[in-house]
CSV table of C-alpha atoms (C1' of nucleotides) in Angstrom, one decimal:
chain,number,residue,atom,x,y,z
A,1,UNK,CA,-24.8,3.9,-11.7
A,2,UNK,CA,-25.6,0.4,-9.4
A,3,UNK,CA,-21.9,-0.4,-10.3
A,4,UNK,CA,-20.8,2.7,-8.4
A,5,UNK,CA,-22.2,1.4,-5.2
A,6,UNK,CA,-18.9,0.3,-2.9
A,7,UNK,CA,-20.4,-3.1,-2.2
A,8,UNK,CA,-20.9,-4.0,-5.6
A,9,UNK,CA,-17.5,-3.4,-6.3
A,10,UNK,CA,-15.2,-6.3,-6.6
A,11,UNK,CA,-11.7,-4.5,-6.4
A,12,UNK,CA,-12.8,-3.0,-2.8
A,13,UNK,CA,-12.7,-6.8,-1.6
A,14,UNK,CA,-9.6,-7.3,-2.7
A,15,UNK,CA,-7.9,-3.8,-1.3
A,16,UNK,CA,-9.4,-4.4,1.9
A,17,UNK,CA,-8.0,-8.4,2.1
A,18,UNK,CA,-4.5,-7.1,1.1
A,19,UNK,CA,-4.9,-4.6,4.2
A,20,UNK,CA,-6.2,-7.0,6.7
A,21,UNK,CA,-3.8,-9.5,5.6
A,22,UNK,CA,-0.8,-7.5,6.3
A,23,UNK,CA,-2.3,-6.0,9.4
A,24,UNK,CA,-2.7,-10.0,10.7
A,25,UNK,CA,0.8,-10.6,9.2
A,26,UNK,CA,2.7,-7.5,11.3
A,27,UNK,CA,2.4,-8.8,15.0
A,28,UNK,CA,4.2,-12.1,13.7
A,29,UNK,CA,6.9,-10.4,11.5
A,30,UNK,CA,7.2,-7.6,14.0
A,31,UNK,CA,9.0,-10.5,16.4
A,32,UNK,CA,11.2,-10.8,13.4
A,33,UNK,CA,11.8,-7.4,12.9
A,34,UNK,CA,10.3,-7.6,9.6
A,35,UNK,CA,7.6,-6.0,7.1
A,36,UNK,CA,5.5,-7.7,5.2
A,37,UNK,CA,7.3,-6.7,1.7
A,38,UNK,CA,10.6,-7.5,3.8
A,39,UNK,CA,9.4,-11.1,4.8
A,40,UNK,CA,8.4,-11.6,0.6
A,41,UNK,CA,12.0,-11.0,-0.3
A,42,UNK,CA,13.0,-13.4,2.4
A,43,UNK,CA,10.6,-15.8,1.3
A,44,UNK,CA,12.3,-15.7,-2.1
A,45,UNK,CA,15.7,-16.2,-0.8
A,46,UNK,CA,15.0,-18.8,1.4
A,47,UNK,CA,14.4,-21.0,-1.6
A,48,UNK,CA,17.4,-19.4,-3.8
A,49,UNK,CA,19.5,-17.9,-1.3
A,50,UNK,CA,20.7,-15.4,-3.9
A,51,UNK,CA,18.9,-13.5,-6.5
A,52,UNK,CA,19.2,-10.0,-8.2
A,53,UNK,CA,17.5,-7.2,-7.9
A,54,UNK,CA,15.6,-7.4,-11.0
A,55,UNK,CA,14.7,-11.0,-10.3
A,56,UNK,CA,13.1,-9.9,-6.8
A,57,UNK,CA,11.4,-7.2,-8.8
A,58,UNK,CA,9.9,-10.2,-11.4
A,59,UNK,CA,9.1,-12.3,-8.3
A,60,UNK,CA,6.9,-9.6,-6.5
A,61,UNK,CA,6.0,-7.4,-8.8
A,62,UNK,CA,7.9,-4.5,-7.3
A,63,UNK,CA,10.4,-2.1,-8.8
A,64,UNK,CA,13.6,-0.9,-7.7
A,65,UNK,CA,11.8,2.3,-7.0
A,66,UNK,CA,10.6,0.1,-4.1
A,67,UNK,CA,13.2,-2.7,-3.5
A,68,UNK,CA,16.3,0.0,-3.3
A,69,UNK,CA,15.1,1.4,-0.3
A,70,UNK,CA,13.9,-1.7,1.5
A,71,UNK,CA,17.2,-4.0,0.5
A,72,UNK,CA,19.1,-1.0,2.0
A,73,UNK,CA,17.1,-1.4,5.5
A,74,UNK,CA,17.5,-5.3,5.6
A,75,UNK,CA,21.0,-4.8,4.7
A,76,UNK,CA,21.1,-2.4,7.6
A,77,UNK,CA,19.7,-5.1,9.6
A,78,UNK,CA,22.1,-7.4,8.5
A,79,UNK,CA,19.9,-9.7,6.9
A,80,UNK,CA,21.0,-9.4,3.7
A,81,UNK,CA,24.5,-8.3,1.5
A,82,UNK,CA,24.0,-6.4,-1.6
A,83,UNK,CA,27.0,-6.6,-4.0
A,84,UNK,CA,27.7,-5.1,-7.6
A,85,UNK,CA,27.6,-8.4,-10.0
A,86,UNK,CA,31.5,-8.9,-11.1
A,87,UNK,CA,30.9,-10.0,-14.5
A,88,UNK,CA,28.0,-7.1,-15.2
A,89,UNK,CA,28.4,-4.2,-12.8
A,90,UNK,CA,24.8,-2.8,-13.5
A,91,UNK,CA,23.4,-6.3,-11.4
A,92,UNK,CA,23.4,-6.1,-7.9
A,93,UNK,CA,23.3,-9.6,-6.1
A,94,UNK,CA,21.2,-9.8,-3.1
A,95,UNK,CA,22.3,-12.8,-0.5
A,96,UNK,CA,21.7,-14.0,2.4
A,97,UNK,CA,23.1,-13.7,5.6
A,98,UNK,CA,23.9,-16.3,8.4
A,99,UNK,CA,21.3,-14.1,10.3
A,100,UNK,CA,19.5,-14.3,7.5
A,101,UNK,CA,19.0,-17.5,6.6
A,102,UNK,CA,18.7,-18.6,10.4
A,103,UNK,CA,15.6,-16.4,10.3
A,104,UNK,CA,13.9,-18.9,8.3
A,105,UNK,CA,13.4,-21.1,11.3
A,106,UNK,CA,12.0,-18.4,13.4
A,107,UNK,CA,9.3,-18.1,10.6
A,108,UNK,CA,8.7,-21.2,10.0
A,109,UNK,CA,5.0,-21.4,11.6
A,110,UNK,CA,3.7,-18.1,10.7
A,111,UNK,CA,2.3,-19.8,8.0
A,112,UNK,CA,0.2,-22.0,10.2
A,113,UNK,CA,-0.6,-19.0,12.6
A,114,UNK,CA,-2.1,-17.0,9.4
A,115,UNK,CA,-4.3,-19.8,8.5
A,116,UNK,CA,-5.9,-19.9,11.7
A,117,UNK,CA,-6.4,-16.6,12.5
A,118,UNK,CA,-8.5,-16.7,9.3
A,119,UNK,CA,-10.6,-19.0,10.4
A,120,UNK,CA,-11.0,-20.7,6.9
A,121,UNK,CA,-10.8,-23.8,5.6
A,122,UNK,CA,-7.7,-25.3,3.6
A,123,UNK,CA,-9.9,-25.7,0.7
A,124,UNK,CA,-11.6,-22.6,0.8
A,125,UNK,CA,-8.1,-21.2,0.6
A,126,UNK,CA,-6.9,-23.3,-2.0
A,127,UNK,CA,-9.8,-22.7,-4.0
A,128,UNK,CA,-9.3,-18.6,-3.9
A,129,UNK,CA,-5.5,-18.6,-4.2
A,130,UNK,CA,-6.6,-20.4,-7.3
A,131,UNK,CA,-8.9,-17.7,-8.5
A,132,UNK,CA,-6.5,-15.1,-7.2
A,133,UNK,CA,-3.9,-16.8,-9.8
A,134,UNK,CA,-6.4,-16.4,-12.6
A,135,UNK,CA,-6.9,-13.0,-12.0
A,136,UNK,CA,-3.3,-12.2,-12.5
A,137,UNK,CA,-2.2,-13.9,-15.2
A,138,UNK,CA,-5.8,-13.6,-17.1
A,139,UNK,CA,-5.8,-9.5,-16.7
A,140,UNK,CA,-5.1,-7.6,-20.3
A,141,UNK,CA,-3.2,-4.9,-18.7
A,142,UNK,CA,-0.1,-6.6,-17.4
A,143,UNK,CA,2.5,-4.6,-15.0
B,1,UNK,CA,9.1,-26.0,5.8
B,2,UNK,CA,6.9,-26.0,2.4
B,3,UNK,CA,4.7,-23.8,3.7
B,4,UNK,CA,7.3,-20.6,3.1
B,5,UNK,CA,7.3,-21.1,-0.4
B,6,UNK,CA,6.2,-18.3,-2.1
B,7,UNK,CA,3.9,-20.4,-4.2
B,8,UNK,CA,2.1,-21.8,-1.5
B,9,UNK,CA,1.2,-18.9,-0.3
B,10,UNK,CA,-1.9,-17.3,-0.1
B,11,UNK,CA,-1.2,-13.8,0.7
B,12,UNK,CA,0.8,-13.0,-1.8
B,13,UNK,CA,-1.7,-13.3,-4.5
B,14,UNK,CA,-4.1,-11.4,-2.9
B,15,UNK,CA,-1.2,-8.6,-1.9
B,16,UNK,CA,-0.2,-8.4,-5.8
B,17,UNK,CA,-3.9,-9.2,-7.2
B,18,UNK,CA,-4.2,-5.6,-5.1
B,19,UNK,CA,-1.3,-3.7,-6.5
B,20,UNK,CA,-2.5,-4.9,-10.0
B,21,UNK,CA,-6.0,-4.2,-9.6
B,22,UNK,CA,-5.0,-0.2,-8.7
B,23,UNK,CA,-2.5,-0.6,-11.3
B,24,UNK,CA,-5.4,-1.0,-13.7
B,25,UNK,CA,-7.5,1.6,-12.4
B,26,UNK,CA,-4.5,4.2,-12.3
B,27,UNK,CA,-4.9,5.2,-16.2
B,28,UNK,CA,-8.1,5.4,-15.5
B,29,UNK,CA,-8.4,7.7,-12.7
B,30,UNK,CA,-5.1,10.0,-13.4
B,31,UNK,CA,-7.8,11.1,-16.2
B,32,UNK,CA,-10.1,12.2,-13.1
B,33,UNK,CA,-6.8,13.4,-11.2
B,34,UNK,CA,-8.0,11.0,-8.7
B,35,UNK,CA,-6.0,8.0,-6.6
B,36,UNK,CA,-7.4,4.9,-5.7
B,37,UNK,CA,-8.4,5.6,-2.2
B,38,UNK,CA,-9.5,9.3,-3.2
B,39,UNK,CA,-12.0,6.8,-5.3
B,40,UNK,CA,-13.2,5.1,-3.1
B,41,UNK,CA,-14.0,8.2,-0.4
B,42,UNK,CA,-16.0,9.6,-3.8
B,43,UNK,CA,-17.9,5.9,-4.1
B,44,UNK,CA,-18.8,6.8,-0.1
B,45,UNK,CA,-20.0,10.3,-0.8
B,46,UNK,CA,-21.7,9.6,-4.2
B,47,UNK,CA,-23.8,7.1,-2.6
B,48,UNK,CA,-24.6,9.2,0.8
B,49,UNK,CA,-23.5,13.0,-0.1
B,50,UNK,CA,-21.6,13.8,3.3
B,51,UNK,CA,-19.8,11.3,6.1
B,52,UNK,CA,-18.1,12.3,8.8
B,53,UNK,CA,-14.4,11.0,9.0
B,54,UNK,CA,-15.0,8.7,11.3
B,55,UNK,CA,-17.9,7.1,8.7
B,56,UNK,CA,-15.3,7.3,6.1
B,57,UNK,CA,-13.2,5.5,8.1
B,58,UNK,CA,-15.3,2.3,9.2
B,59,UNK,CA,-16.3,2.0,5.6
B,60,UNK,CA,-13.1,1.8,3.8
B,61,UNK,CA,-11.2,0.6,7.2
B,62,UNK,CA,-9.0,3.5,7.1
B,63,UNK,CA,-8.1,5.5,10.2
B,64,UNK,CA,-7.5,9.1,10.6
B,65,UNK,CA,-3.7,9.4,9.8
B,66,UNK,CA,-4.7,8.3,6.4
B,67,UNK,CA,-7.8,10.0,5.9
B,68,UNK,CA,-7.0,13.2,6.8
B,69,UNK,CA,-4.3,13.9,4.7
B,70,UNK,CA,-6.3,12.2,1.8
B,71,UNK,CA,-8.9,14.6,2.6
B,72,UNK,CA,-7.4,17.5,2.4
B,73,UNK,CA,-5.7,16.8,-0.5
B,74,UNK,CA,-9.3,16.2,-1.5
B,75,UNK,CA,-9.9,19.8,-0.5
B,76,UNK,CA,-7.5,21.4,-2.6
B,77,UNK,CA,-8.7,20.0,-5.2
B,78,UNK,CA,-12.2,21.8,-4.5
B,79,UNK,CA,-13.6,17.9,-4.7
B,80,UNK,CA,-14.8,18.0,-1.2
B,81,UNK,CA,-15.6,20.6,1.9
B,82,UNK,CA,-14.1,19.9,5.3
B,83,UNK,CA,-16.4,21.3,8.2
B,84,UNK,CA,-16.3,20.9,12.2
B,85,UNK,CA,-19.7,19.6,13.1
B,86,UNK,CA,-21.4,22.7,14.6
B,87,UNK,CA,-23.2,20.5,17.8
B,88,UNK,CA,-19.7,18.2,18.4
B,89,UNK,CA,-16.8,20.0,17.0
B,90,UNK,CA,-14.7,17.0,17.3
B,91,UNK,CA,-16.5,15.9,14.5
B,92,UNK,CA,-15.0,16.7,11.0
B,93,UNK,CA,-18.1,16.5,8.0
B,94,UNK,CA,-17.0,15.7,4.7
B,95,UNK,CA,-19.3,16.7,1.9
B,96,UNK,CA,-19.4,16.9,-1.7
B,97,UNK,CA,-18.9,20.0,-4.0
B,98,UNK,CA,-20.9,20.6,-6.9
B,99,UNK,CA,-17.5,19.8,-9.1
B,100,UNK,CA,-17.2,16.4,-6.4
B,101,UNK,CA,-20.8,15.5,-7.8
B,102,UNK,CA,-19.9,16.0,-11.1
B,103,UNK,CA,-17.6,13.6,-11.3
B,104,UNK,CA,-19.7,10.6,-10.9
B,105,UNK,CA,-21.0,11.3,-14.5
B,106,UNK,CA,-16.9,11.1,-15.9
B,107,UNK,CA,-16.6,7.9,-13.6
B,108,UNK,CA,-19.6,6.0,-14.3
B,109,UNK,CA,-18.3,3.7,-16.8
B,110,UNK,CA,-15.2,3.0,-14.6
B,111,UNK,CA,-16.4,-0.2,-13.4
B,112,UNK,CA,-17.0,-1.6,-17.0
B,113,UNK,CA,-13.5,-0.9,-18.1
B,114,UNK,CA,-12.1,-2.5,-15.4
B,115,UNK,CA,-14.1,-5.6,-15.7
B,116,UNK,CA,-12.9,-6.1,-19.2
B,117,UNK,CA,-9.5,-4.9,-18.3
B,118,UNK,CA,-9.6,-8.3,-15.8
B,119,UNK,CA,-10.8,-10.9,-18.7
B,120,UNK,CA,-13.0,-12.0,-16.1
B,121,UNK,CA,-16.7,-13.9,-16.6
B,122,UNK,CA,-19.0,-11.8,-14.2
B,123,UNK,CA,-19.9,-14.8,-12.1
B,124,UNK,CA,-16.8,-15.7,-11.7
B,125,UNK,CA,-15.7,-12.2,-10.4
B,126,UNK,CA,-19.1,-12.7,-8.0
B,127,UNK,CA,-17.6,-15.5,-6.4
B,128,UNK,CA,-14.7,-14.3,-6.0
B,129,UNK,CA,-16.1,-10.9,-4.4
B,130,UNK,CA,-17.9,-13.4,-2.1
B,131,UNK,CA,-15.6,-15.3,-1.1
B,132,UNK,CA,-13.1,-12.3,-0.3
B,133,UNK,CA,-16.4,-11.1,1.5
B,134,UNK,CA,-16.2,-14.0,3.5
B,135,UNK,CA,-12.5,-13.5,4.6
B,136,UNK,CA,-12.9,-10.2,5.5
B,137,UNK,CA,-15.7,-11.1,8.2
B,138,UNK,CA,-14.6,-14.7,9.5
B,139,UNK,CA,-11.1,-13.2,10.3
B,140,UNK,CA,-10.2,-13.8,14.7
B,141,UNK,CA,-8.1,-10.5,14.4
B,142,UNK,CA,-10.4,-7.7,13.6
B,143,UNK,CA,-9.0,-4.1,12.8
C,1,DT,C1',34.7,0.2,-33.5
C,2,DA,C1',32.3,4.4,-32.1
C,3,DA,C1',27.8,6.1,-31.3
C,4,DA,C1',23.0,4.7,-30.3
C,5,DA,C1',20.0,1.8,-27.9
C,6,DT,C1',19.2,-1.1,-24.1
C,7,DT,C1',19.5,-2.6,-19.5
C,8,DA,C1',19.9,-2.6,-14.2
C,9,DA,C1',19.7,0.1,-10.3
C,10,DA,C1',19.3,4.3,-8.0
C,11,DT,C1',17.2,8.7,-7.1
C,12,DT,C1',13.4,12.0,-6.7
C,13,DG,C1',8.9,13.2,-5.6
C,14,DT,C1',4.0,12.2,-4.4
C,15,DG,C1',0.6,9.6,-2.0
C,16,DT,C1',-0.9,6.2,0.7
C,17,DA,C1',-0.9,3.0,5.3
C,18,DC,C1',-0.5,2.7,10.0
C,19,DA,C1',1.5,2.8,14.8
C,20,DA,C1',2.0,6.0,18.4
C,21,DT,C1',1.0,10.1,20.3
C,22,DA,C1',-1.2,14.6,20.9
C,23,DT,C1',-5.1,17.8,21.1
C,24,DA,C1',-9.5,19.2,21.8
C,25,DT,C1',-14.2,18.2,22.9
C,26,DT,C1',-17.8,15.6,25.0
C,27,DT,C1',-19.6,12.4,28.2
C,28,DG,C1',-20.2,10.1,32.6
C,29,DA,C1',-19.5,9.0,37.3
C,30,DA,C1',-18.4,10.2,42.0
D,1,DT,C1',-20.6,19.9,39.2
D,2,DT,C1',-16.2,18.6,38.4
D,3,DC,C1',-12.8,15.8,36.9
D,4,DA,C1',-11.6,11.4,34.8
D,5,DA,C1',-12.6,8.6,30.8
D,6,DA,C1',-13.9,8.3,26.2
D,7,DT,C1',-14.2,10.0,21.6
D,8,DA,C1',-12.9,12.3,17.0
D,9,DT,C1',-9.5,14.1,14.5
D,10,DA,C1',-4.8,15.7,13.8
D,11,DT,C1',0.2,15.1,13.9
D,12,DT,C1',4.6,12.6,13.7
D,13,DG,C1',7.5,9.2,12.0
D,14,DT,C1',8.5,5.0,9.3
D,15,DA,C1',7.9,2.2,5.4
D,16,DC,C1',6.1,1.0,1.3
D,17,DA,C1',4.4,1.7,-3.9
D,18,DC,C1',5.2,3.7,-8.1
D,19,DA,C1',5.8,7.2,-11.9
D,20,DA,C1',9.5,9.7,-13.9
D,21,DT,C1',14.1,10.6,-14.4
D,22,DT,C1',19.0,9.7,-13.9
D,23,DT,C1',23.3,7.2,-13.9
D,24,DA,C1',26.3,3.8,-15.2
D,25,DA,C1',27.3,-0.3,-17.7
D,26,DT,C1',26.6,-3.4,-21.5
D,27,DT,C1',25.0,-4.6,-26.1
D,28,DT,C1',23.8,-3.6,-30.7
D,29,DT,C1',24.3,-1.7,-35.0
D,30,DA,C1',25.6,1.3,-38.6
DNA sequence: TAAAATTAAATTGTGTACAATATATTTGAA
DNA sequence: TTCAAATATATTGTACACAATTTAATTTTA
């Protein structure tokens, strides 16, 4: 039963990461009026500055169970414009607005911020994200 | 601005390698009518027989708002007791029934599943626990 | 081409997470 | 000793996650 013990466990690590990660993240993205899920989707957009739901859903990982609800608040927020696809009216295009895209600047050193209130070393982090990567593409069980 | 690419990132992979990794244990545990967290309180108690919720808390860095309803969810499901501390009755004990106890016999092969679930060599998983170890205590932002 | 199958989002319901606040109990200092 | 501070848990409210189902549109196939 050792492999029952909590600090033998490897997936524990990885929960609690997620959860300290996020709660280091929310003081920055809470000056942006963001969530952490909400500042992903941005992070997508900023590079395409439109994508569909289902390709936000690829992207993270997340469903429209999940990304309904949350496009709806950034929308609300004006953030973001959600509009039926012309050509296939099941797609809904998710785009950018000026607000939206200005926000990128505003964010532009949380990235730096994160890293040091880690206190670890560029490689170090490499070196995990790497491992990280493994582990999601090597599991048998995909989602 | 490279830096808010997704791809850079590091906390993304360790936010999905999180949703996968319950993701893979959810088959699993549905069989034991048993969430993730709910789990993990039940690796706690398996290992020490009662915690308070405070104990609970500083173990699996949870506070109360998600504990308690966890717990008594718990409860209903005649997997724990739920009993004010007769000498501080601020205190809330959580201890394990007989059927709570049980259940480590129906889990106990949990961790081998998941292991092979990840296609993962075992020292490679060690490293990574340690290194996510590391994270979790070098961070300047404690929770 | 009309019905069946597929696809994309949305909806519903349950269960976390967590901030902020409230409540009740205990401890400690004047 | 008494009242303010501290402590432990509970409550409230917001926002994910995700399974299961529904709805509407498109594609496939008989």
């Amino acid at each position: 039963m050792e492999h029952l013990k909590l600090d033998n466990q490897l997936c524990f690590p990885i929960y609690a990461a997620s959860r300290l990660i996020t709660s280091v993240y929310r003081p920055m993205l809470e000056e942006l009026s963001l969530t952490y899920p909400q500042y992903l989707v941005l992070l997508v957009l900023w590079e395409k500055e439109s994508a569909t739901v289902k390709e936000l859903g690829e992207k993270l990982w997340l469903d429209s169970g999940t990304l309904t609800p949350l496009l709806k608040r950034m929308q609300e927020k004006e953030l973001v414009l959600r509009t039926r696809d012309k050509a296939d009216e099941r797609v809904v295009n998710i785009t950018l607005t000026e607000a939206g895209k200005q926000l990128k600047n505003k964010a532009s050193d949380i990235p730096n911020q994160l890293i040091s209130c880690m206190n670890m070393e560029i490689e170090q982090a490499v070196q995990l994200r790497n491992q990280l990567q493994a582990l999601l593409t090597n599991h048998s069980n995909p989602i």
